Amino acid sequence: MVLFGSYILAKAVKSTENNQLSLANIEKRIALDLTHLNLPDDFLKHSGSKEAVIDYLAKLNSQLKETPIFVYSIEGITEFPARADLIEKQLQTPQKVFTISFVINNNILNKNDIAVFILVCLFSLAISYLFFLSERTKLQVAKQLPEPEPNSKTKPILIVDLQNKTLAANCSPDKPVALANKPLCFYLALVEFCTENPDVVLNQNKDVPEELLTLANKYFYRLVELGHTVRKRPNFTNSLEKTLSEIRAALDDVWQDQPEVKDVYYPPKAHGEGSRSRLHHYGLKNITLENIEVIGK
């Protein structure tokens, strides 16, 4: 429709230009013929010949039938009924000023244009109908799809950044929590150890497994490589409860907005009298490597 409208507008502009050019040529033609026309002259008290003028108009208009212009009258002489859409021009001669009236048929649309317009309308209707069917199908498919579960959010992941020595939740990366070297290295070692040895019980009343200590030292040396510390290697077997408490405190801050997921990452606390020595297991039972992302590893 827009293209068709642009076409009609361009055609109207071109038609106006052609009509102006045709009018100028017709005026020249009439100016040359005026001396041969028997027109009335009030100054000379000459009545002229109305029939001769009308006959001239008929011959002239027959030559203009292929154009949208016809000459309506010369000096008011015409055989056509009165109308309001006349265009009047003044022809200046040495003896007198003559008034010529024209009519221009401004019907821009021809039969071919109307046929094209109808085809464009039908095409637009077809496109609109197809679009309607497409949208209706999308709505029907959407109605048949199951409703998303309320908890279908991004899976919580703990991000450990060795470059900055921080912990953060992937849902709140702009809220990192700093952690000291010893608890940071021990926690990463604990995660890796528990994912590889899910059946091993870690009891605070027993020695820390050598494999776990090796992993903790590995992460400490990585911190050294990153240039974060020049202090001596910490003893990961000393003050184990303090180390675990620092880890828990940092995780409390990280997951303060999602406490329900904290248990996956949280080293369990001892509960009940004597439980620390007999039953307590500080290992991470449910954690997997998919639950944690380590930057700078």
mmCIF file of N, CA and C in Angstrom, residues 217-272:
data_model
loop_
_atom_site.group_PDB
_atom_site.id
_atom_site.type_symbol
_atom_site.label_atom_id
_atom_site.label_comp_id
_atom_site.label_asym_id
_atom_site.label_seq_id
_atom_site.Cartn_x
_atom_site.Cartn_y
_atom_site.Cartn_z
ATOM 1 N N ASN A 217 47.226 -27.540 49.873
ATOM 2 C CA ASN A 217 48.533 -26.961 49.551
ATOM 3 C C ASN A 217 48.616 -26.547 48.079
ATOM 4 N N LYS A 218 47.974 -27.335 47.225
ATOM 5 C CA LYS A 218 47.978 -27.008 45.797
ATOM 6 C C LYS A 218 47.343 -25.638 45.556
ATOM 7 N N TYR A 219 46.210 -25.402 46.213
ATOM 8 C CA TYR A 219 45.541 -24.111 46.026
ATOM 9 C C TYR A 219 46.336 -22.976 46.663
ATOM 10 N N PHE A 220 47.027 -23.262 47.776
ATOM 11 C CA PHE A 220 47.851 -22.223 48.387
ATOM 12 C C PHE A 220 48.989 -21.814 47.448
ATOM 13 N N TYR A 221 49.639 -22.805 46.838
ATOM 14 C CA TYR A 221 50.726 -22.494 45.917
ATOM 15 C C TYR A 221 50.210 -21.740 44.683
ATOM 16 N N ARG A 222 48.962 -22.011 44.346
ATOM 17 C CA ARG A 222 48.366 -21.251 43.234
ATOM 18 C C ARG A 222 48.214 -19.782 43.621
ATOM 19 N N LEU A 223 47.826 -19.522 44.868
ATOM 20 C CA LEU A 223 47.746 -18.142 45.343
ATOM 21 C C LEU A 223 49.116 -17.475 45.295
ATOM 22 N N VAL A 224 50.140 -18.235 45.655
ATOM 23 C CA VAL A 224 51.505 -17.693 45.600
ATOM 24 C C VAL A 224 51.856 -17.323 44.161
ATOM 25 N N GLU A 225 51.489 -18.186 43.218
ATOM 26 C CA GLU A 225 51.763 -17.908 41.805
ATOM 27 C C GLU A 225 51.042 -16.653 41.332
ATOM 28 N N LEU A 226 49.860 -16.428 41.901
ATOM 29 C CA LEU A 226 49.092 -15.241 41.523
ATOM 30 C C LEU A 226 49.590 -13.983 42.225
ATOM 31 N N GLY A 227 50.540 -14.140 43.144
ATOM 32 C CA GLY A 227 51.158 -12.998 43.789
ATOM 33 C C GLY A 227 50.396 -12.418 44.951
ATOM 34 N N HIS A 228 49.513 -13.213 45.581
ATOM 35 C CA HIS A 228 48.703 -12.683 46.670
ATOM 36 C C HIS A 228 49.372 -12.794 48.039
ATOM 37 N N THR A 229 50.377 -13.632 48.172
ATOM 38 C CA THR A 229 50.955 -13.820 49.501
ATOM 39 C C THR A 229 52.410 -14.224 49.393
ATOM 40 N N VAL A 230 53.175 -13.819 50.380
ATOM 41 C CA VAL A 230 54.578 -14.262 50.470
ATOM 42 C C VAL A 230 54.823 -14.928 51.815
ATOM 43 N N ARG A 231 53.751 -15.119 52.567
ATOM 44 C CA ARG A 231 53.876 -15.747 53.884
ATOM 45 C C ARG A 231 54.106 -17.247 53.724
ATOM 46 N N LYS A 232 54.531 -17.847 54.803
ATOM 47 C CA LYS A 232 54.799 -19.283 54.758
ATOM 48 C C LYS A 232 53.492 -20.058 54.644
ATOM 49 N N ARG A 233 53.618 -21.278 54.165
ATOM 50 C CA ARG A 233 52.449 -22.133 53.971
ATOM 51 C C ARG A 233 51.770 -22.407 55.311
ATOM 52 N N PRO A 234 50.439 -22.241 55.376
ATOM 53 C CA PRO A 234 49.731 -22.489 56.636
ATOM 54 C C PRO A 234 49.637 -23.975 56.941
ATOM 55 N N ASN A 235 49.457 -24.276 58.225
ATOM 56 C CA ASN A 235 49.249 -25.659 58.661
ATOM 57 C C ASN A 235 47.745 -25.911 58.666
ATOM 58 N N PHE A 236 47.278 -26.648 57.692
ATOM 59 C CA PHE A 236 45.841 -26.845 57.537
ATOM 60 C C PHE A 236 45.253 -27.804 58.570
ATOM 61 N N THR A 237 46.116 -28.495 59.327
ATOM 62 C CA THR A 237 45.590 -29.412 60.350
ATOM 63 C C THR A 237 45.315 -28.696 61.666
ATOM 64 N N ASN A 238 45.887 -27.523 61.859
ATOM 65 C CA ASN A 238 45.676 -26.771 63.097
ATOM 66 C C ASN A 238 44.393 -25.938 63.020
ATOM 67 N N SER A 239 43.744 -25.801 64.160
ATOM 68 C CA SER A 239 42.556 -24.934 64.283
ATOM 69 C C SER A 239 41.533 -25.233 63.198
ATOM 70 N N LEU A 240 41.228 -26.515 63.011
ATOM 71 C CA LEU A 240 40.291 -26.909 61.957
ATOM 72 C C LEU A 240 38.915 -26.299 62.170
ATOM 73 N N GLU A 241 38.450 -26.276 63.432
ATOM 74 C CA GLU A 241 37.122 -25.730 63.712
ATOM 75 C C GLU A 241 37.060 -24.241 63.376
ATOM 76 N N LYS A 242 38.135 -23.509 63.670
ATOM 77 C CA LYS A 242 38.177 -22.086 63.334
ATOM 78 C C LYS A 242 38.127 -21.882 61.820
ATOM 79 N N THR A 243 38.878 -22.720 61.108
ATOM 80 C CA THR A 243 38.876 -22.629 59.642
ATOM 81 C C THR A 243 37.485 -22.877 59.081
ATOM 82 N N LEU A 244 36.814 -23.926 59.599
ATOM 83 C CA LEU A 244 35.456 -24.236 59.135
ATOM 84 C C LEU A 244 34.485 -23.121 59.494
ATOM 85 N N SER A 245 34.661 -22.503 60.658
ATOM 86 C CA SER A 245 33.778 -21.406 61.072
ATOM 87 C C SER A 245 33.919 -20.208 60.138
ATOM 88 N N GLU A 246 35.160 -19.903 59.734
ATOM 89 C CA GLU A 246 35.375 -18.796 58.804
ATOM 90 C C GLU A 246 34.727 -19.089 57.448
ATOM 91 N N ILE A 247 34.807 -20.345 57.030
ATOM 92 C CA ILE A 247 34.172 -20.740 55.761
ATOM 93 C C ILE A 247 32.661 -20.575 55.860
ATOM 94 N N ARG A 248 32.075 -21.051 56.967
ATOM 95 C CA ARG A 248 30.621 -20.955 57.146
ATOM 96 C C ARG A 248 30.171 -19.493 57.181
ATOM 97 N N ALA A 249 30.933 -18.637 57.861
ATOM 98 C CA ALA A 249 30.566 -17.220 57.962
ATOM 99 C C ALA A 249 30.553 -16.564 56.580
ATOM 100 N N ALA A 250 31.553 -16.896 55.768
ATOM 101 C CA ALA A 250 31.599 -16.331 54.412
ATOM 102 C C ALA A 250 30.427 -16.825 53.573
ATOM 103 N N LEU A 251 30.102 -18.118 53.690
ATOM 104 C CA LEU A 251 28.978 -18.675 52.934
ATOM 105 C C LEU A 251 27.653 -18.103 53.407
ATOM 106 N N ASP A 252 27.534 -17.800 54.703
ATOM 107 C CA ASP A 252 26.317 -17.147 55.211
ATOM 108 C C ASP A 252 26.096 -15.814 54.503
ATOM 109 N N ASP A 253 27.173 -15.063 54.297
ATOM 110 C CA ASP A 253 27.056 -13.771 53.617
ATOM 111 C C ASP A 253 26.738 -13.944 52.134
ATOM 112 N N VAL A 254 27.359 -14.942 51.510
ATOM 113 C CA VAL A 254 27.137 -15.161 50.078
ATOM 114 C C VAL A 254 25.693 -15.544 49.794
ATOM 115 N N TRP A 255 25.133 -16.452 50.609
ATOM 116 C CA TRP A 255 23.794 -16.991 50.348
ATOM 117 C C TRP A 255 22.731 -16.380 51.259
ATOM 118 N N GLN A 256 22.925 -15.151 51.700
ATOM 119 C CA GLN A 256 21.952 -14.550 52.605
ATOM 120 C C GLN A 256 20.598 -14.336 51.926
ATOM 121 N N ASP A 257 20.590 -14.188 50.595
ATOM 122 C CA ASP A 257 19.327 -14.023 49.872
ATOM 123 C C ASP A 257 18.748 -15.353 49.407
ATOM 124 N N GLN A 258 19.515 -16.429 49.486
ATOM 125 C CA GLN A 258 19.052 -17.762 49.085
ATOM 126 C C GLN A 258 19.499 -18.795 50.115
ATOM 127 N N PRO A 259 19.022 -18.682 51.329
ATOM 128 C CA PRO A 259 19.484 -19.603 52.381
ATOM 129 C C PRO A 259 19.123 -21.054 52.115
ATOM 130 N N GLU A 260 18.128 -21.279 51.242
ATOM 131 C CA GLU A 260 17.699 -22.653 51.002
ATOM 132 C C GLU A 260 18.736 -23.464 50.225
ATOM 133 N N VAL A 261 19.662 -22.801 49.527
ATOM 134 C CA VAL A 261 20.672 -23.539 48.757
ATOM 135 C C VAL A 261 21.992 -23.650 49.511
ATOM 136 N N LYS A 262 22.063 -23.063 50.687
ATOM 137 C CA LYS A 262 23.324 -23.004 51.428
ATOM 138 C C LYS A 262 23.821 -24.383 51.843
ATOM 139 N N ASP A 263 22.903 -25.301 52.129
ATOM 140 C CA ASP A 263 23.300 -26.620 52.638
ATOM 141 C C ASP A 263 24.214 -27.374 51.676
ATOM 142 N N VAL A 264 24.069 -27.106 50.366
ATOM 143 C CA VAL A 264 24.910 -27.796 49.386
ATOM 144 C C VAL A 264 26.377 -27.430 49.582
ATOM 145 N N TYR A 265 26.635 -26.181 49.959
ATOM 146 C CA TYR A 265 28.002 -25.665 50.039
ATOM 147 C C TYR A 265 28.538 -25.608 51.474
ATOM 148 N N TYR A 266 27.696 -25.817 52.443
ATOM 149 C CA TYR A 266 27.990 -25.523 53.847
ATOM 150 C C TYR A 266 28.587 -26.727 54.568
ATOM 151 N N PRO A 267 29.798 -26.614 55.116
ATOM 152 C CA PRO A 267 30.329 -27.714 55.949
ATOM 153 C C PRO A 267 29.457 -27.861 57.196
ATOM 154 N N PRO A 268 28.838 -29.017 57.418
ATOM 155 C CA PRO A 268 27.898 -29.176 58.537
ATOM 156 C C PRO A 268 28.546 -28.880 59.890
ATOM 157 N N LYS A 269 27.732 -28.296 60.770
ATOM 158 C CA LYS A 269 28.178 -28.048 62.141
ATOM 159 C C LYS A 269 27.908 -29.276 62.999
ATOM 160 N N ALA A 270 28.653 -29.383 64.106
ATOM 161 C CA ALA A 270 28.405 -30.468 65.064
ATOM 162 C C ALA A 270 27.210 -30.098 65.926
ATOM 163 N N HIS A 271 26.335 -31.076 66.211
ATOM 164 C CA HIS A 271 25.147 -30.845 67.033
ATOM 165 C C HIS A 271 25.094 -31.897 68.140
ATOM 166 N N GLY A 272 24.760 -31.441 69.328
ATOM 167 C CA GLY A 272 24.585 -32.378 70.439
ATOM 168 C C GLY A 272 25.887 -32.658 71.165
#
